[in-house]
CSV table of C-alpha atoms in Angstrom, one decimal:
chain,number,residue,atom,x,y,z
D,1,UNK,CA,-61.7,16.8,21.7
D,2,UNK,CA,-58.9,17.6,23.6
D,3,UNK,CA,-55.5,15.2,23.9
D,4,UNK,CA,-56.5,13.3,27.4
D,5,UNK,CA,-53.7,12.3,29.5
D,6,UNK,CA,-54.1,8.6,28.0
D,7,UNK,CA,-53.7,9.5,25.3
D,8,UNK,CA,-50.4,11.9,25.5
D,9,UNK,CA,-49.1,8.8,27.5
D,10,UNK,CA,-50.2,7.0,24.5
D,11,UNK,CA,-48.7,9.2,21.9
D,12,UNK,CA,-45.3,9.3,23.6
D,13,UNK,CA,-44.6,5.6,24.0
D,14,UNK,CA,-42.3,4.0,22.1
D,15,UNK,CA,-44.9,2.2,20.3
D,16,UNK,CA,-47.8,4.0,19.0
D,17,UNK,CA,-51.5,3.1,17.4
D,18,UNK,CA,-52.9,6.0,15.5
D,19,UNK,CA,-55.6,5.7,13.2
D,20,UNK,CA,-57.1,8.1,11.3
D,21,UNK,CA,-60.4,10.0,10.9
D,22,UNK,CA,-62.1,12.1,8.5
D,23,UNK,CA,-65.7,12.8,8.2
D,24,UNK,CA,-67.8,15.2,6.0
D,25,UNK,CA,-71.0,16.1,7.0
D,26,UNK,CA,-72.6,15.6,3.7
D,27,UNK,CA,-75.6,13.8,3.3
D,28,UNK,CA,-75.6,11.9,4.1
D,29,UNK,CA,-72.8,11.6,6.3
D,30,UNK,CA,-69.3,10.2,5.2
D,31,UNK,CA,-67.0,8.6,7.3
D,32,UNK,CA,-63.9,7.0,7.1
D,33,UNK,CA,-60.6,5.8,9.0
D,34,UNK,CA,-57.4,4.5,8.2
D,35,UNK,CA,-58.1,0.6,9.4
D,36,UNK,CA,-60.1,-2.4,8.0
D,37,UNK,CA,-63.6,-3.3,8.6
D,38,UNK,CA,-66.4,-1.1,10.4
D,39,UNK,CA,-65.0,0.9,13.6
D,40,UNK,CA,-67.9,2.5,15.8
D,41,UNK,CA,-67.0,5.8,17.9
D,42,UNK,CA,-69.0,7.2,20.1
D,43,UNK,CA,-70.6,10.7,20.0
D,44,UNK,CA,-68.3,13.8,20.6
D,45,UNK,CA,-67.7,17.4,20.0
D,46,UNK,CA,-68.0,17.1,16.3
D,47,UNK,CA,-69.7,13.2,15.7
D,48,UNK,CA,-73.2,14.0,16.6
D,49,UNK,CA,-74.3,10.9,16.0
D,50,UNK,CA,-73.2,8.1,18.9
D,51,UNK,CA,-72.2,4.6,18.0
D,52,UNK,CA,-71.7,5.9,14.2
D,53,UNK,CA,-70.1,3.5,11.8
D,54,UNK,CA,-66.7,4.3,10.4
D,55,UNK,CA,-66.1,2.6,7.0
D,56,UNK,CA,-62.3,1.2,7.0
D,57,UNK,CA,-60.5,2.0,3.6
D,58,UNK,CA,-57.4,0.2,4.3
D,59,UNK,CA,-55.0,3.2,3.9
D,60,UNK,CA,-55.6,7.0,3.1
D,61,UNK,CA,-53.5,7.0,-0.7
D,62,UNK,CA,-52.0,10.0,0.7
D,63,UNK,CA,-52.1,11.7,3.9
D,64,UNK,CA,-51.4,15.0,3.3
D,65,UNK,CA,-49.6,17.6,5.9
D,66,UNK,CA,-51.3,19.7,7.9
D,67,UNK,CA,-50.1,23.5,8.8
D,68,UNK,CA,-50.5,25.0,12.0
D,69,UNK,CA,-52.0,28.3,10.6
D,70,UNK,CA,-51.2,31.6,12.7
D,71,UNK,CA,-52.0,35.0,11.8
D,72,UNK,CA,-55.0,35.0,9.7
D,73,UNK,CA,-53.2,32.4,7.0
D,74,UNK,CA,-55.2,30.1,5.2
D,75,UNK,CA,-54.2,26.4,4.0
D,76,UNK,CA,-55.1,24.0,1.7
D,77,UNK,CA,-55.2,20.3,1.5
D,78,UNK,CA,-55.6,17.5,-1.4
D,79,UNK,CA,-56.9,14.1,-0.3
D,80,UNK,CA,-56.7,12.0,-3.6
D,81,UNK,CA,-58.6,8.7,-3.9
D,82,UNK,CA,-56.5,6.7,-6.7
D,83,UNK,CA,-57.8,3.5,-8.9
D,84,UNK,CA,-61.2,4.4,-8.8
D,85,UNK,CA,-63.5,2.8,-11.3
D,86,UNK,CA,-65.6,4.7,-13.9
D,87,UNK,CA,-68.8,4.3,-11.4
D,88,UNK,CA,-67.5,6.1,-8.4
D,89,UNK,CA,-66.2,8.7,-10.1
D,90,UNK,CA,-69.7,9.1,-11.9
D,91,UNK,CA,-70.8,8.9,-8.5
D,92,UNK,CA,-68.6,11.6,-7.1
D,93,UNK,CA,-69.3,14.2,-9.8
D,94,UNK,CA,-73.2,13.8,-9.3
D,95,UNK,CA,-72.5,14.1,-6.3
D,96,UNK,CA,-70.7,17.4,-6.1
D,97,UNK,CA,-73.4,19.8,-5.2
D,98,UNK,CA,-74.3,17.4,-1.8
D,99,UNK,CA,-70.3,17.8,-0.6
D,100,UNK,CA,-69.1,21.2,-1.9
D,101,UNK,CA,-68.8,23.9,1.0
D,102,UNK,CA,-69.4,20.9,3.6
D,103,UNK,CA,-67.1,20.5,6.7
D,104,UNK,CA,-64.5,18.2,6.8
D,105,UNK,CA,-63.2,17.3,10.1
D,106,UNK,CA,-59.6,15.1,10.5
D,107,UNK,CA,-58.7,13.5,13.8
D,108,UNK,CA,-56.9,10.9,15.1
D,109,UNK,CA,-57.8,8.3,17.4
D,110,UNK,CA,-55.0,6.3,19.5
D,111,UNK,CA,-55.5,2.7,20.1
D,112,UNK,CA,-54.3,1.1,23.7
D,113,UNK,CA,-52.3,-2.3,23.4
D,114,UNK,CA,-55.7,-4.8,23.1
D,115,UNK,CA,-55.8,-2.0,20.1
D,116,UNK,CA,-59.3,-0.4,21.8
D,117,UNK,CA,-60.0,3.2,21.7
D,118,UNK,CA,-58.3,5.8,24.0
D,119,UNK,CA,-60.7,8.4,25.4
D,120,UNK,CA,-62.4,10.6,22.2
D,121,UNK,CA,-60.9,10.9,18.6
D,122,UNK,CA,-58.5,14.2,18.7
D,123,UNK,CA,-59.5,16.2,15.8
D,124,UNK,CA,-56.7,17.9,14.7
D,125,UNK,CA,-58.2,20.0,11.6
D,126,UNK,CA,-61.9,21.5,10.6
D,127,UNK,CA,-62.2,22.7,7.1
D,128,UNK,CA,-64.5,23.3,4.3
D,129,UNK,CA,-64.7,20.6,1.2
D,130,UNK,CA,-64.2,23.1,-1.7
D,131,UNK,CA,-64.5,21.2,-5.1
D,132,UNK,CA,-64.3,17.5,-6.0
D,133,UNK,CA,-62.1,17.0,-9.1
D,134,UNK,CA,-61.9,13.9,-10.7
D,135,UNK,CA,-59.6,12.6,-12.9
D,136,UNK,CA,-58.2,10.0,-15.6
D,137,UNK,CA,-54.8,9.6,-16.4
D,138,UNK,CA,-53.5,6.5,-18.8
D,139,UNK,CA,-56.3,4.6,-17.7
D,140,UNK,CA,-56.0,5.3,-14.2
D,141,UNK,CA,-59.2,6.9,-12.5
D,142,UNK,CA,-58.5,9.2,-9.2
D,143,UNK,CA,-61.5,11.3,-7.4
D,144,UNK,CA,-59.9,14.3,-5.4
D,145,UNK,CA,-60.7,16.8,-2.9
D,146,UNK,CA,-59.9,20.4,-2.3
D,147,UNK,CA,-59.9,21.0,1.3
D,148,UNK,CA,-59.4,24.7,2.3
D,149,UNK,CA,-59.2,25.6,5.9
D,150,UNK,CA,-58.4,28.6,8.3
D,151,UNK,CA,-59.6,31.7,7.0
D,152,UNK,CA,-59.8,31.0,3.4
D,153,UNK,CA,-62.5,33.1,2.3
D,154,UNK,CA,-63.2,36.6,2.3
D,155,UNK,CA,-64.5,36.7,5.8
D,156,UNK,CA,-61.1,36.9,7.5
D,157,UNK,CA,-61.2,38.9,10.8
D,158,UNK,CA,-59.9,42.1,10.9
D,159,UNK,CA,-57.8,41.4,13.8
D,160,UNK,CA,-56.1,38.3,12.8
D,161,UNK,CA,-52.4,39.3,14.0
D,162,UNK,CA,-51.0,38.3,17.4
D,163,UNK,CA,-49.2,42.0,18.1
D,164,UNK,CA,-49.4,43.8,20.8
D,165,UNK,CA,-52.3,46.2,19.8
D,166,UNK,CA,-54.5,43.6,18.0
D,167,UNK,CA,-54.4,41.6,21.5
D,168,UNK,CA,-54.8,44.6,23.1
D,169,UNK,CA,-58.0,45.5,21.3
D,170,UNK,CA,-59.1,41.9,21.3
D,171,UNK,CA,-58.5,41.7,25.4
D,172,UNK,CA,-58.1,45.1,27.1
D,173,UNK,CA,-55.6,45.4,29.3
D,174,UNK,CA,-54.4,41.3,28.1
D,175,UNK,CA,-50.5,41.1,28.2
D,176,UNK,CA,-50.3,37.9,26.2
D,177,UNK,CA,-48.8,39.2,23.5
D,178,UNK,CA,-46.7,41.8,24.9
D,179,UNK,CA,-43.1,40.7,24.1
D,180,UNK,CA,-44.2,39.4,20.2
D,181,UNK,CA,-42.4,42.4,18.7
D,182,UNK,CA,-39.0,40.9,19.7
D,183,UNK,CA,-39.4,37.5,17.9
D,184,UNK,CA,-38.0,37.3,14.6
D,185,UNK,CA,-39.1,35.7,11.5
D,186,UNK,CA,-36.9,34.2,8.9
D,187,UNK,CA,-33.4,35.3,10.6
D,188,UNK,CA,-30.8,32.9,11.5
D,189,UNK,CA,-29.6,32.9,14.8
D,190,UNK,CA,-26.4,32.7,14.7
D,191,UNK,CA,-23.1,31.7,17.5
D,192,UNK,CA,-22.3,35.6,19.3
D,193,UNK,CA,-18.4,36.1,18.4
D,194,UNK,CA,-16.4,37.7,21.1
D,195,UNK,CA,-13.8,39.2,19.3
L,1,UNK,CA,-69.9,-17.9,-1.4
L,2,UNK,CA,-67.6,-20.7,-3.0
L,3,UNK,CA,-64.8,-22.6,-1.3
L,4,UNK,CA,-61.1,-22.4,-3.0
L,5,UNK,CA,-60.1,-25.8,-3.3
L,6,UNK,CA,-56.7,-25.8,-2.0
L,7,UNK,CA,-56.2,-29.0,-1.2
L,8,UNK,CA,-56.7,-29.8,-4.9
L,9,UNK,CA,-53.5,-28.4,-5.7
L,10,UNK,CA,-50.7,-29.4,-3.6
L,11,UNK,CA,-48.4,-26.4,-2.4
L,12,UNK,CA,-44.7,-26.4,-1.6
L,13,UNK,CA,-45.1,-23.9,0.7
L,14,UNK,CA,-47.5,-22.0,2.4
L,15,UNK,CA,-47.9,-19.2,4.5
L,16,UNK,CA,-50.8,-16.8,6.3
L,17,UNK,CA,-50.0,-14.0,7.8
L,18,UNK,CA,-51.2,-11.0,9.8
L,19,UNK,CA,-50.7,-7.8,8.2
L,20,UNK,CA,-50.9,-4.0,8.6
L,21,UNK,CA,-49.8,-0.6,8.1
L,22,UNK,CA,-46.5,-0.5,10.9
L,23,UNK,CA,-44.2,2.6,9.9
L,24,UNK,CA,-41.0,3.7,12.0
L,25,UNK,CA,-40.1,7.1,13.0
L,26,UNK,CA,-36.7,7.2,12.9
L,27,UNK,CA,-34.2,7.3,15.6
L,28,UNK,CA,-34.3,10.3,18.0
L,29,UNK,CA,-32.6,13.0,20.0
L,30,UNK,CA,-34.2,11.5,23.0
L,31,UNK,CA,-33.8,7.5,22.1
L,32,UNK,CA,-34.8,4.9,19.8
L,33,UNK,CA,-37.3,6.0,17.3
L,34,UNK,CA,-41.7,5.5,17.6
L,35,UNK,CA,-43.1,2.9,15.8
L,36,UNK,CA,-46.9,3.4,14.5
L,37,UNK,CA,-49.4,1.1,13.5
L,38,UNK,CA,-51.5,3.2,11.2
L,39,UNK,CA,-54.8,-0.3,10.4
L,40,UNK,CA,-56.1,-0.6,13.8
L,41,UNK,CA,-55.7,-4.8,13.9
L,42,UNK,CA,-54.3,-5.1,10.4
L,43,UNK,CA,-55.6,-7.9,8.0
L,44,UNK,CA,-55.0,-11.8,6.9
L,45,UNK,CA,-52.7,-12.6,3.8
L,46,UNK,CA,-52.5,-16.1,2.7
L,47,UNK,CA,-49.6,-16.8,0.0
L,48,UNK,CA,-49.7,-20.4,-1.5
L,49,UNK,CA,-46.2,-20.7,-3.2
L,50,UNK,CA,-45.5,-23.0,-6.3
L,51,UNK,CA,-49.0,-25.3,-6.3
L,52,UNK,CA,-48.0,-28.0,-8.2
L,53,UNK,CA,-50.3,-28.6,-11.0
L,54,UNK,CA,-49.8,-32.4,-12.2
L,55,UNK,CA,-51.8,-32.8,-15.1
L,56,UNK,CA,-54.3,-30.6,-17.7
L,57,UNK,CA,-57.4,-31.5,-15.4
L,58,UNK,CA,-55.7,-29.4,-12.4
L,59,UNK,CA,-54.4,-26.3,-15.1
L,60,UNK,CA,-58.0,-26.5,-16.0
L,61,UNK,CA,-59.4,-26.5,-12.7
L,62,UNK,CA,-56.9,-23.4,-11.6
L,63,UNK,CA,-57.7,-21.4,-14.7
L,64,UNK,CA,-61.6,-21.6,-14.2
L,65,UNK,CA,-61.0,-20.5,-10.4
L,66,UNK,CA,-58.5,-17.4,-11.9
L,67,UNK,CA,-61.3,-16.6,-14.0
L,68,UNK,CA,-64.0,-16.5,-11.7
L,69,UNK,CA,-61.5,-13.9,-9.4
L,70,UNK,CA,-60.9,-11.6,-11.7
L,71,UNK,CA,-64.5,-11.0,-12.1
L,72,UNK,CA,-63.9,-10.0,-8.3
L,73,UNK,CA,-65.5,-12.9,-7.2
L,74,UNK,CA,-64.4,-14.0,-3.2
L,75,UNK,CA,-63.4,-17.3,-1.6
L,76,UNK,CA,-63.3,-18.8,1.7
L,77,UNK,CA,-59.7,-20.1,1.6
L,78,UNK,CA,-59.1,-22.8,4.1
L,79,UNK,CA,-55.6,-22.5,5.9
L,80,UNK,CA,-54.9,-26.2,6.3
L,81,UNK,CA,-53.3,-26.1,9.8
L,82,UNK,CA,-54.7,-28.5,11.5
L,83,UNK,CA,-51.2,-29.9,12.7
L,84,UNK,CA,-51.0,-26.6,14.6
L,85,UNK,CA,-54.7,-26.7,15.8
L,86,UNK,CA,-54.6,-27.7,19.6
L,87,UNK,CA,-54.5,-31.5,20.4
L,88,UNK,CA,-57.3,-33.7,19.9
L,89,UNK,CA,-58.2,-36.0,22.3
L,90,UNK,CA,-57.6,-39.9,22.2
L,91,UNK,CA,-59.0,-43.0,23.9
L,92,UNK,CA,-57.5,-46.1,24.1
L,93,UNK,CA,-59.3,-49.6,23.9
L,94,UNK,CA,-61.9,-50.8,26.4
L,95,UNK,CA,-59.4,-52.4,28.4
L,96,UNK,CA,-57.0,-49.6,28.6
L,97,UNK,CA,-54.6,-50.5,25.8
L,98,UNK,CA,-53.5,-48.7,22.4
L,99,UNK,CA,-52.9,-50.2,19.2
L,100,UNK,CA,-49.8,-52.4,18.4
L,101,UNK,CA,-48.2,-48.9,17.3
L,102,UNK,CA,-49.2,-46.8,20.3
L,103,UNK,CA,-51.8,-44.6,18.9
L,104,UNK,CA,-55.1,-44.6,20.1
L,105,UNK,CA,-58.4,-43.8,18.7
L,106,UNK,CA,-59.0,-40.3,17.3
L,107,UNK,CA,-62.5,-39.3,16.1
L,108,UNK,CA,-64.5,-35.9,15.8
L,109,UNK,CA,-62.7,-32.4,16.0
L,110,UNK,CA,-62.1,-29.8,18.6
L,111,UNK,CA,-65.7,-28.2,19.8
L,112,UNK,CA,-65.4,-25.0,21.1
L,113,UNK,CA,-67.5,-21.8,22.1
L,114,UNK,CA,-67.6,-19.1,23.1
L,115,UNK,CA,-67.8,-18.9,27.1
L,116,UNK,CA,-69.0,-14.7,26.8
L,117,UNK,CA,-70.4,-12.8,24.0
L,118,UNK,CA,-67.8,-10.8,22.7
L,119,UNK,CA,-68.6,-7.7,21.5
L,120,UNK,CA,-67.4,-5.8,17.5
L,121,UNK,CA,-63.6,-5.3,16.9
L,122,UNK,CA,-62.8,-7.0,20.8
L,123,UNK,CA,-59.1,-8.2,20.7
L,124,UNK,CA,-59.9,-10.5,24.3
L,125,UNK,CA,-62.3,-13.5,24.1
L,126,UNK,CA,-62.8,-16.8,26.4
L,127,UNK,CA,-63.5,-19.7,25.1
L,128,UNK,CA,-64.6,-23.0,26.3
L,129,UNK,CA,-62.8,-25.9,24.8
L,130,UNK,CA,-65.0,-29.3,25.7
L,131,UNK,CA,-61.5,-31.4,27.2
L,132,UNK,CA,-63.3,-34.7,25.7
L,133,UNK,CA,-62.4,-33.6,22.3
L,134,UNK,CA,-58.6,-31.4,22.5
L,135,UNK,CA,-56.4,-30.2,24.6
L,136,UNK,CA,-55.9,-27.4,26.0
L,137,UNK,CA,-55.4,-23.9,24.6
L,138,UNK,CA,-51.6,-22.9,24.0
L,139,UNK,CA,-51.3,-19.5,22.3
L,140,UNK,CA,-50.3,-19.9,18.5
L,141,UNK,CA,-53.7,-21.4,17.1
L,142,UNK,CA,-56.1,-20.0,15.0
L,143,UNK,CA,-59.9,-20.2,14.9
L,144,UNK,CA,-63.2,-18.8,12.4
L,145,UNK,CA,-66.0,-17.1,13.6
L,146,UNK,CA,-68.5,-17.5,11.1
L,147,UNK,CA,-70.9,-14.5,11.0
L,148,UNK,CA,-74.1,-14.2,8.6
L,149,UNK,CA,-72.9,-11.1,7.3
L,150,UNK,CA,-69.5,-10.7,7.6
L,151,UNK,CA,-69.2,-14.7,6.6
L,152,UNK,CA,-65.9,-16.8,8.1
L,153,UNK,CA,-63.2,-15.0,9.3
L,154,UNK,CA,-60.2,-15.8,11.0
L,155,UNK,CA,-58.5,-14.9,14.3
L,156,UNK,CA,-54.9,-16.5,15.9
L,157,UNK,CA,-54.7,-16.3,19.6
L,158,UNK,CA,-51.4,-14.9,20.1
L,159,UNK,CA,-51.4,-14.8,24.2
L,160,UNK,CA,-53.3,-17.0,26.5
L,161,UNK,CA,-54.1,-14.5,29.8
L,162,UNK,CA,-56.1,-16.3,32.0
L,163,UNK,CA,-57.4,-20.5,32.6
L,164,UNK,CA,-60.2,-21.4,34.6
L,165,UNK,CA,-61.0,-25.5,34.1
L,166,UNK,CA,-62.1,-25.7,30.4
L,167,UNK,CA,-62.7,-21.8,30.1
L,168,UNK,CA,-59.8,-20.1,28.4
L,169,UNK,CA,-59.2,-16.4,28.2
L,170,UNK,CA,-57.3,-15.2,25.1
L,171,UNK,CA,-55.8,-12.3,23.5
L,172,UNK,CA,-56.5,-12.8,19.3
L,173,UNK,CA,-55.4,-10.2,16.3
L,174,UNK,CA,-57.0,-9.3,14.5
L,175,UNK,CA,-59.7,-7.9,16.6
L,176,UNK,CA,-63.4,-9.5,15.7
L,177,UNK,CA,-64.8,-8.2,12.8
L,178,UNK,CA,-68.1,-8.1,14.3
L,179,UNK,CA,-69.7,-9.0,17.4
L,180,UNK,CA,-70.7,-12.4,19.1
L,181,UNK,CA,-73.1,-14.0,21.0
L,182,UNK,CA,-72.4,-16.4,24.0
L,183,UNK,CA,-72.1,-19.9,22.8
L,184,UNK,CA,-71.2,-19.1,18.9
L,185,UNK,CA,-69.1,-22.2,17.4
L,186,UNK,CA,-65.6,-21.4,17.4
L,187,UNK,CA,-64.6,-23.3,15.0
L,188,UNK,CA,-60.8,-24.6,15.4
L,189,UNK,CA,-60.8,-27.6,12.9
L,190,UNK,CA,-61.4,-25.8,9.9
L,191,UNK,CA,-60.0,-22.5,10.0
L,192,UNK,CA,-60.8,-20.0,7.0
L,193,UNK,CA,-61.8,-16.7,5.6
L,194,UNK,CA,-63.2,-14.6,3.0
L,195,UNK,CA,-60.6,-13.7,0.9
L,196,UNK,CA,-59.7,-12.4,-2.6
L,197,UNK,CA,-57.5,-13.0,-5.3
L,198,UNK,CA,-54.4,-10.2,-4.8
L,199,UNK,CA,-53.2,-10.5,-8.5
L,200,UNK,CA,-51.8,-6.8,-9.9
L,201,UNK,CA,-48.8,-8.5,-12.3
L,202,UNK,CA,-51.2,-11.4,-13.4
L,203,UNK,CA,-48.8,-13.9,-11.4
L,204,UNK,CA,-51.2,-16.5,-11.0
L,205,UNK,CA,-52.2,-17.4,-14.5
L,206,UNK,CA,-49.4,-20.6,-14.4
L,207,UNK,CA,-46.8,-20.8,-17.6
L,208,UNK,CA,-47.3,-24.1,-19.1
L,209,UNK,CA,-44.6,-26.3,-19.3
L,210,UNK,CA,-44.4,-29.2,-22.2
L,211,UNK,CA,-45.9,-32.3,-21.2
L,212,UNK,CA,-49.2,-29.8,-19.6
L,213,UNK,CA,-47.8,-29.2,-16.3
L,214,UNK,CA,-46.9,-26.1,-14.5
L,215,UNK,CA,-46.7,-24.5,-11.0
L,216,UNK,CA,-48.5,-21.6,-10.1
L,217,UNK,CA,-48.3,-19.1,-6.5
L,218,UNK,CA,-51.2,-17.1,-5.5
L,219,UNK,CA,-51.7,-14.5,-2.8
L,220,UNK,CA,-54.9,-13.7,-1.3
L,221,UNK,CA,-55.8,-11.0,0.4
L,222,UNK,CA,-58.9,-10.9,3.2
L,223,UNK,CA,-61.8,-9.2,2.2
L,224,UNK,CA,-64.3,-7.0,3.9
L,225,UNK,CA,-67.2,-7.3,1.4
L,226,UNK,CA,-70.7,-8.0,3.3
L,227,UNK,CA,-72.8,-11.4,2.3
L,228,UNK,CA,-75.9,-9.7,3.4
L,229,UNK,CA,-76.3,-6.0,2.0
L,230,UNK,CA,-76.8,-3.8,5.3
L,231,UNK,CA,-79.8,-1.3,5.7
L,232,UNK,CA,-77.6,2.1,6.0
């Protein structure tokens, strides 16, 4: 789950072997990375299952970007599947009820130089497949997902701020967030002038 | 699952390559930009530039295999590298002399296997090259691995990292496609793989010239459909 010292040594080469994850725990269970052919992982925080098979789609059409969400903000993502034929998408709109409100995990996995696994997948982003649209433009069939994550419904915690007295009342007597009053957001910081 | 007959239509030029998904970072504040490999191993394209197609039996003969791939149909495509496949092995006469022209006898092809079972997506296998039929092992030569699933598929050595006698221990891309038992042929004289018809702009289809010749260049693209269906 967490970065491994591999892997950060890895990451901050000058030459680096990502692939990417994603996985909903539909049923059954999808799973997908960012290579060719099968890729097995073993079992981890969030893949139950050990030795399960990763189906290789060549290239996500678009990966989108991920926010770092703070203070009780929620985000959403769009993976779009493009040049689908007419039976997939069939398939993805019978389908809907057996994905909608499932989790959707992303991660990435680094790769070592005789490309094998480093350590476990990082999984950089858990959220909630929200609707499946599909859709035909000029001939030209796509299947999408809505991917919310963070809060995004209407059980957001109350204290969701990182102030003082939400820390306070999270942790009594925790200074962590002491000095966040003095940050400030949107303001340009600017050269002093002396005279 | 059909062979493409290359060989019936004689190329100008012909490449195979290993590709994947490489993107660069950009320089940095602290040096020369990351580069990322984004496929895990990557995949084989084969481009077969200007085929020369002589007569209307060959148009006809390209246009039927066209046909057949854009109902999605696959092919093992040969590569046709056996210049580049490692040196086979040659005897001279009883009494120790070669022909008037120096060459000796040739016969058979390079047998190889495995030396270890290899296990799925390895990037490191030894193989044991019998020194009877070829020499030895130099880094730059490809093999197939024919699975009954995953059918042929190809694999170029691109570092040799350890010799022991016969027993060669080699770094290959792209990593195997599925995993091998000790003693599965490794298969340097024919090298090949499943592969389909990469076509988008309809590029194949050759224009005719007058007289019923023309010249047609095709790009194919490995495949990763299954010849046996899988139980989930």
């Amino acid at each position: 789950m967490w970065f491994s010292l591999e892997a950060a040594a890895a990451a901050a080469a000058g030459a680096v072997r990502p692939v990417l994850l994603a996985r909903i725990d539909a049923e059954p269970i999808v799973r997908a990375w960012s290579g060719v052919g099968d890729l097995f992982l073993a079992a981890d925080v969030i893949e139950t299952t050990d030795q399960a098979k990763y189906l290789g789609i060549g290239l996500f059409n678009d990966w989108p970007a991920f926010e770092a969400l703070i203070n009780g903000a929620a985000g959403r993502v769009t993976l779009t599947l493009s040049g689908v034929d007419a039976l997939a998408q069939d398939l993805a709109e019978a389908g809907l009820d057996q994905v909608e409100n499932q989790p959707v995990h992303f991660g990435v996995l680094f790769l070592d130089e005789a490309l094998q696994p480093i350590g476990d997948p990082l999984w950089l982003l858990e959220g909630v497949m929200e609707t499946v649209e599909t859709d035909r433009d000029s001939g030209r069939r796509s299947v999408a997902a809505n991917i919310g994550y963070g809060p995004l419904d209407r059980r957001r915690p109350v204290l969701a701020y990182w102030s003082p007295a939400d820390q306070a009342a999270r942790a009594e007597g925790d200074r962590f967030c002491e000095r966040t009053p003095l940050y400030s957001e949107g303001v340009e910081v600017t050269w002093p002038r002396w005279n | 699952m059909d062979v493409f007959p290359v060989t019936n239509f004689p190329v100008t030029a012909l490449r195979w390559r290993p590709v994947g998904m490489t993107i660069g970072g950009g320089p940095t504040f602290t040096g020369p930009g990351q580069e990322g490999e984004f496929s895990g191993g990557g995949w084989w394209v084969a481009e077969l530039n200007e085929m020369d197609l002589g007569d209307e039996q060959a148009i006809r003969a390209l246009r039927a295999l066209i046909w057949r791939a854009k109902k999605l149909k696959r092919f093992v495509v040969p590569m046709l590298d056996w210049p580049l496949s490692p040196a086979l092995a040659s005897v001279p006469h009883g009494d120790g002399s070669p022909f008037s022209d120096s060459s000796e006898y040739v016969g058979g092809g390079v047998e190889a296997t495995l030396a270890t079972s290899a296990v799925h997506r390895a990037t490191q296998v030894s193989i044991t090259l019998n020194p009877e039929t070829a020499g030895p092992l130099q880094g730059g030569e490809v093999f197939t691995l024919v699975d009954a699933v995953m059918g042929p598929r190809l694999h170029g050595i691109d570092e040799i990292l350890d010799v022991d006698g016969d027993t060669f221990t080699c770094s290959i891309l792209p990593p195997l496609r599925t995993g091998f038992d000790l003693g599965a042929e490794v298969d340097f004289n024919t090298p090949r793989c499943v592969m389909r018809l990469d076509d988008p702009q309809d590029e194949a289809t050759p224009w005719i010239t007058a007289g019923w010749e023309g010249k047609s260049s095709l790009r194919f693209v490995e495949a990763f459909d299954r010849l046996e269906v899988e139980e989930a």
